[in-house]
Amino acid sequence: MEKKDIQMPNSEGYLKELRRSEERKAEIGQFLQHYLPDPAKIVFEAGCGHGHWLTSYAMENSNQMCLGIDLIAGRVDKANQKKEKRDLKNVHFLKAELGEYLEVLPKGITFEAVIFLFPDPWPKARHHKKRMIQSTLLEKLANRMESRGKFYFRTDDRSYFDWTVEHLNESKFWKIQDEADWLHEESTYFQNLMDDYFSVVAEVQ
Ligand SMILES: C[S@@+](CC[C@H](N)C(=O)[O-])C[C@H]1O[C@@H](n2cnc3c(N)ncnc32)[C@H](O)[C@@H]1O
C-alpha cells in the first residue's frame, strides 16, 4: 500500500473525506430520484467520458432509459451537450464515482445492460486495486441485473482484458458469452485513439 493511501480512522482528514462522500452521495441520490422513474430498467454506462457511445445508443433505442456516469465534470458536461443537441429524453449523465453511485442507487432501478468502454487500465501491479473491475463490483452489478442482463467490457489494454476475463470466469454470478453480439457499435473518444482493442460479453447467472 502506498503511504498516501493510508488514512487513520477518526483522523481529521479521514472524517473530512467521509463527510464529503456523504454529501456527494446525497447529491447523487437526489439526481437519481429526480431523473429516473422508480422502478426502471436501464442501460448503464460506467466511465462514460464524453458520452459518444451512450448518446448514439439512446438515439437508436428511444424505448430504453439510459444512464451514464463519469468522475470528471468536464466530460459529463460534454456528454450533456450531446444529449441536448440531439434533444434526447431517454438518457441522463451524472458526475459520480461508481462505488458511491451503486451505494445510493434506488432498489427499484435495475440494469438490462452494463457497459465499460476503455476504463483506465492502471497497468502497474501495485495499482491494480484501483481498476474498476473487481470481484466485489461484479457481485454488486450482478445483484442489480435483470434476468439475462449482460455485461459488456472493451479495452485496448491486453492485461486489463485478461484480468476481466479471469474475474468473470472466477465469478459464480457471470458467464462469458463467446458468441454474443456487441450491444451497439459507436466509437468513443478513446476508441478513436486506439489501433486495436479486445471485447468480452458476459450474462448474469
Ligand atoms: C479512459 S477514459 C474512457 C472514457 C470513455 N468510456 C471512452 O471510451 O472515451 C475512462 C473514464 O472512466 C472514468 N472513471 C474512472 N474511474 C471511475 C469511477 N470510479 N467512477 C466513474 N467514472 C470513472 C474517468 O473519469 C474517465 O472518463
Short mmCIF file of C-alpha atoms and ligand atoms in Angstrom, two decimals:
data_model
loop_
_atom_site.label_atom_id
_atom_site.label_comp_id
_atom_site.label_asym_id
_atom_site.label_seq_id
_atom_site.Cartn_x
_atom_site.Cartn_y
_atom_site.Cartn_z
CA MET A 1 0.00 0.00 0.00
CA GLU A 2 1.27 3.49 -0.78
CA LYS A 3 1.84 5.84 2.13
CA LYS A 4 -0.69 8.38 0.87
CA ASP A 5 -3.42 5.68 0.71
CA ILE A 6 -3.29 5.19 4.49
CA GLN A 7 -5.91 7.22 6.37
CA MET A 8 -6.27 6.67 10.09
CA PRO A 9 -9.93 6.22 11.10
CA ASN A 10 -11.06 9.20 13.19
CA SER A 11 -8.23 11.41 11.89
CA GLU A 12 -9.35 14.87 10.74
CA GLY A 13 -8.58 14.00 7.09
CA TYR A 14 -10.49 10.74 7.25
CA LEU A 15 -13.57 12.34 8.82
CA LYS A 16 -13.50 15.19 6.29
CA GLU A 17 -13.40 12.73 3.39
CA LEU A 18 -16.24 10.75 4.97
CA ARG A 19 -18.37 13.92 5.21
CA ARG A 20 -17.56 14.83 1.58
CA SER A 21 -18.50 11.34 0.44
CA GLU A 22 -21.84 11.57 2.29
CA GLU A 23 -22.52 14.95 0.62
CA ARG A 24 -21.67 13.56 -2.82
CA LYS A 25 -23.89 10.52 -2.25
CA ALA A 26 -26.79 12.74 -1.13
CA GLU A 27 -26.45 14.75 -4.38
CA ILE A 28 -26.30 11.60 -6.48
CA GLY A 29 -29.39 10.25 -4.70
CA GLN A 30 -31.31 13.49 -5.38
CA PHE A 31 -30.34 13.43 -9.05
CA LEU A 32 -31.45 9.82 -9.46
CA GLN A 33 -34.76 10.42 -7.70
CA HIS A 34 -35.41 13.45 -9.88
CA TYR A 35 -34.48 11.99 -13.27
CA LEU A 36 -35.24 8.28 -13.12
CA PRO A 37 -38.69 6.75 -12.69
CA ASP A 38 -38.68 4.13 -9.93
CA PRO A 39 -38.91 1.26 -10.72
CA ALA A 40 -37.00 1.41 -14.02
CA LYS A 41 -34.87 -0.90 -16.15
CA ILE A 42 -31.89 0.96 -17.55
CA VAL A 43 -28.83 0.60 -19.74
CA PHE A 44 -25.95 1.79 -17.58
CA GLU A 45 -22.52 3.01 -18.73
CA ALA A 46 -19.72 3.37 -16.15
CA GLY A 47 -16.98 5.87 -17.07
CA CYS A 48 -18.98 7.29 -20.00
CA GLY A 49 -16.43 10.02 -20.82
CA HIS A 50 -17.83 12.43 -23.42
CA GLY A 51 -20.97 10.33 -23.92
CA HIS A 52 -20.31 9.32 -27.55
CA TRP A 53 -21.47 5.76 -27.14
CA LEU A 54 -24.48 6.28 -24.87
CA THR A 55 -26.00 9.18 -26.82
CA SER A 56 -25.71 7.14 -30.00
CA TYR A 57 -27.25 4.09 -28.30
CA ALA A 58 -30.07 6.18 -26.78
CA MET A 59 -30.88 7.72 -30.17
CA GLU A 60 -31.38 4.29 -31.73
CA ASN A 61 -33.24 2.86 -28.72
CA SER A 62 -35.74 5.51 -27.75
CA ASN A 63 -37.80 2.99 -25.73
CA GLN A 64 -34.92 2.36 -23.32
CA MET A 65 -33.83 4.54 -20.39
CA CYS A 66 -30.05 5.10 -20.31
CA LEU A 67 -27.73 6.50 -17.66
CA GLY A 68 -24.02 7.29 -17.89
CA ILE A 69 -21.72 8.32 -15.06
CA ASP A 70 -18.19 9.69 -15.01
CA LEU A 71 -15.89 11.10 -12.34
CA ILE A 72 -14.86 14.12 -14.40
CA ALA A 73 -17.30 17.04 -14.54
CA GLY A 74 -15.99 18.41 -17.86
CA ARG A 75 -16.63 15.08 -19.57
CA VAL A 76 -20.16 14.89 -18.15
CA ASP A 77 -20.76 18.46 -19.43
CA LYS A 78 -19.69 17.37 -22.93
CA ALA A 79 -21.98 14.34 -22.73
CA ASN A 80 -24.88 16.58 -21.68
CA GLN A 81 -24.20 18.91 -24.62
CA LYS A 82 -24.51 15.93 -26.99
CA LYS A 83 -27.76 14.89 -25.32
CA GLU A 84 -29.21 18.41 -25.60
CA LYS A 85 -28.10 18.87 -29.21
CA ARG A 86 -29.99 15.72 -30.13
CA ASP A 87 -32.90 16.54 -27.80
CA LEU A 88 -32.74 13.09 -26.20
CA LYS A 89 -35.19 12.46 -23.36
CA ASN A 90 -34.16 8.87 -22.59
CA VAL A 91 -30.56 9.43 -21.50
CA HIS A 92 -29.06 11.12 -18.44
CA PHE A 93 -25.45 11.85 -17.50
CA LEU A 94 -24.25 12.29 -13.96
CA LYS A 95 -20.93 13.17 -12.32
CA ALA A 96 -20.44 10.30 -9.89
CA GLU A 97 -17.97 7.73 -8.68
CA LEU A 98 -19.08 4.18 -9.43
CA GLY A 99 -18.94 2.84 -5.85
CA GLU A 100 -20.81 5.83 -4.41
CA TYR A 101 -23.41 5.67 -7.18
CA LEU A 102 -24.11 1.98 -6.56
CA GLU A 103 -24.48 2.64 -2.83
CA VAL A 104 -27.31 5.12 -3.30
CA LEU A 105 -28.99 3.77 -6.43
CA PRO A 106 -32.66 3.17 -5.52
CA LYS A 107 -33.51 -0.54 -5.18
CA GLY A 108 -36.11 -0.32 -7.95
CA ILE A 109 -33.51 0.59 -10.60
CA THR A 110 -32.20 -2.49 -12.38
CA PHE A 111 -29.80 -2.94 -15.29
CA GLU A 112 -30.64 -4.57 -18.61
CA ALA A 113 -27.06 -3.99 -19.69
CA VAL A 114 -23.91 -2.55 -18.14
CA ILE A 115 -21.08 -1.27 -20.30
CA PHE A 116 -17.45 -0.33 -19.64
CA LEU A 117 -15.58 1.20 -22.58
CA PHE A 118 -11.84 1.74 -22.30
CA PRO A 119 -11.78 2.06 -18.49
CA ASP A 120 -8.48 3.29 -17.02
CA PRO A 121 -6.16 0.24 -17.19
CA TRP A 122 -3.91 1.04 -14.18
CA PRO A 123 -1.08 -1.02 -15.71
CA LYS A 124 1.26 -1.18 -12.69
CA ALA A 125 0.63 -4.21 -10.46
CA ARG A 126 0.51 -2.08 -7.32
CA HIS A 127 -2.31 -0.04 -8.89
CA HIS A 128 -4.48 -3.00 -9.95
CA LYS A 129 -6.65 -2.44 -6.86
CA LYS A 130 -7.74 0.85 -8.49
CA ARG A 131 -9.19 -0.88 -11.54
CA MET A 132 -12.96 -0.58 -11.70
CA ILE A 133 -13.39 -4.30 -12.39
CA GLN A 134 -13.04 -6.19 -9.10
CA SER A 135 -14.79 -9.32 -7.73
CA THR A 136 -16.86 -7.22 -5.33
CA LEU A 137 -18.02 -4.95 -8.16
CA LEU A 138 -19.03 -7.93 -10.31
CA GLU A 139 -21.17 -9.21 -7.44
CA LYS A 140 -22.77 -5.79 -6.84
CA LEU A 141 -23.58 -5.41 -10.54
CA ALA A 142 -24.98 -8.96 -10.73
CA ASN A 143 -27.38 -8.13 -7.88
CA ARG A 144 -28.75 -5.27 -9.96
CA MET A 145 -29.21 -7.09 -13.24
CA GLU A 146 -32.44 -8.03 -14.92
CA SER A 147 -32.70 -11.72 -15.78
CA ARG A 148 -30.37 -12.44 -18.75
CA GLY A 149 -28.85 -8.97 -18.33
CA LYS A 150 -25.44 -8.52 -19.89
CA PHE A 151 -22.06 -7.03 -19.04
CA TYR A 152 -20.06 -5.51 -21.91
CA PHE A 153 -16.38 -4.63 -21.49
CA ARG A 154 -13.90 -3.26 -24.04
CA THR A 155 -10.28 -2.19 -23.62
CA ASP A 156 -7.12 -1.70 -25.65
CA ASP A 157 -5.05 -3.00 -22.72
CA ARG A 158 -4.38 -6.76 -23.00
CA SER A 159 -3.54 -7.13 -19.31
CA TYR A 160 -6.80 -5.45 -18.23
CA PHE A 161 -8.73 -7.62 -20.69
CA ASP A 162 -7.15 -10.82 -19.27
CA TRP A 163 -7.83 -9.55 -15.72
CA THR A 164 -11.52 -9.01 -16.54
CA VAL A 165 -11.92 -12.39 -18.26
CA GLU A 166 -10.26 -14.06 -15.26
CA HIS A 167 -12.53 -12.26 -12.78
CA LEU A 168 -15.62 -13.16 -14.83
CA ASN A 169 -14.54 -16.82 -15.05
CA GLU A 170 -13.96 -16.92 -11.29
CA SER A 171 -17.32 -15.29 -10.52
CA LYS A 172 -20.35 -17.51 -9.90
CA PHE A 173 -22.53 -14.54 -10.90
CA TRP A 174 -21.44 -14.24 -14.54
CA LYS A 175 -20.91 -16.47 -17.56
CA ILE A 176 -18.90 -15.30 -20.57
CA GLN A 177 -20.86 -15.45 -23.82
CA ASP A 178 -18.34 -16.00 -26.58
CA GLU A 179 -20.98 -15.83 -29.30
CA ALA A 180 -22.85 -12.77 -28.01
CA ASP A 181 -23.14 -9.75 -30.29
CA TRP A 182 -21.78 -6.40 -29.18
CA LEU A 183 -24.67 -4.26 -27.93
CA HIS A 184 -24.08 -1.27 -30.20
CA GLU A 185 -21.13 -0.03 -32.22
CA GLU A 186 -20.13 3.61 -31.86
CA SER A 187 -16.56 4.78 -31.45
CA THR A 188 -15.78 6.60 -28.23
CA TYR A 189 -13.15 9.29 -27.76
CA PHE A 190 -10.68 6.66 -26.51
CA GLN A 191 -11.63 4.03 -29.07
CA ASN A 192 -10.76 6.55 -31.79
CA LEU A 193 -7.22 6.78 -30.38
CA MET A 194 -6.62 3.01 -30.40
CA ASP A 195 -5.50 0.77 -33.25
CA ASP A 196 -6.69 -2.38 -31.57
CA TYR A 197 -8.92 -3.47 -28.71
CA PHE A 198 -10.47 -6.50 -27.03
CA SER A 199 -14.11 -7.06 -26.03
CA VAL A 200 -15.87 -9.51 -23.73
CA VAL A 201 -19.58 -10.04 -23.04
CA ALA A 202 -20.98 -11.94 -20.05
CA GLU A 203 -24.51 -12.82 -18.93
CA VAL A 204 -25.71 -12.73 -15.35
CA GLN A 205 -26.39 -16.18 -13.84
C1 LIG B 1 -10.04 6.15 -20.35
S1 LIG B 1 -11.49 7.01 -20.04
C2 LIG B 1 -12.66 6.31 -21.19
C3 LIG B 1 -13.86 7.20 -21.42
C4 LIG B 1 -14.87 6.68 -22.45
N1 LIG B 1 -15.50 5.46 -22.00
C5 LIG B 1 -14.22 6.49 -23.79
O1 LIG B 1 -14.06 5.34 -24.22
O2 LIG B 1 -13.87 7.51 -24.42
C6 LIG B 1 -12.05 6.32 -18.51
C7 LIG B 1 -13.14 7.14 -17.86
O3 LIG B 1 -13.59 6.50 -16.68
C8 LIG B 1 -13.82 7.49 -15.69
N2 LIG B 1 -13.72 6.83 -14.38
C9 LIG B 1 -12.62 6.28 -13.83
N3 LIG B 1 -12.90 5.76 -12.63
C10 LIG B 1 -14.21 5.99 -12.41
C11 LIG B 1 -15.09 5.69 -11.32
N4 LIG B 1 -14.65 5.04 -10.25
N5 LIG B 1 -16.38 6.07 -11.41
C12 LIG B 1 -16.82 6.74 -12.51
N6 LIG B 1 -16.04 7.04 -13.57
C13 LIG B 1 -14.75 6.68 -13.52
C14 LIG B 1 -12.76 8.53 -15.96
O4 LIG B 1 -13.08 9.78 -15.43
C15 LIG B 1 -12.67 8.52 -17.47
O5 LIG B 1 -13.51 9.48 -18.08
#
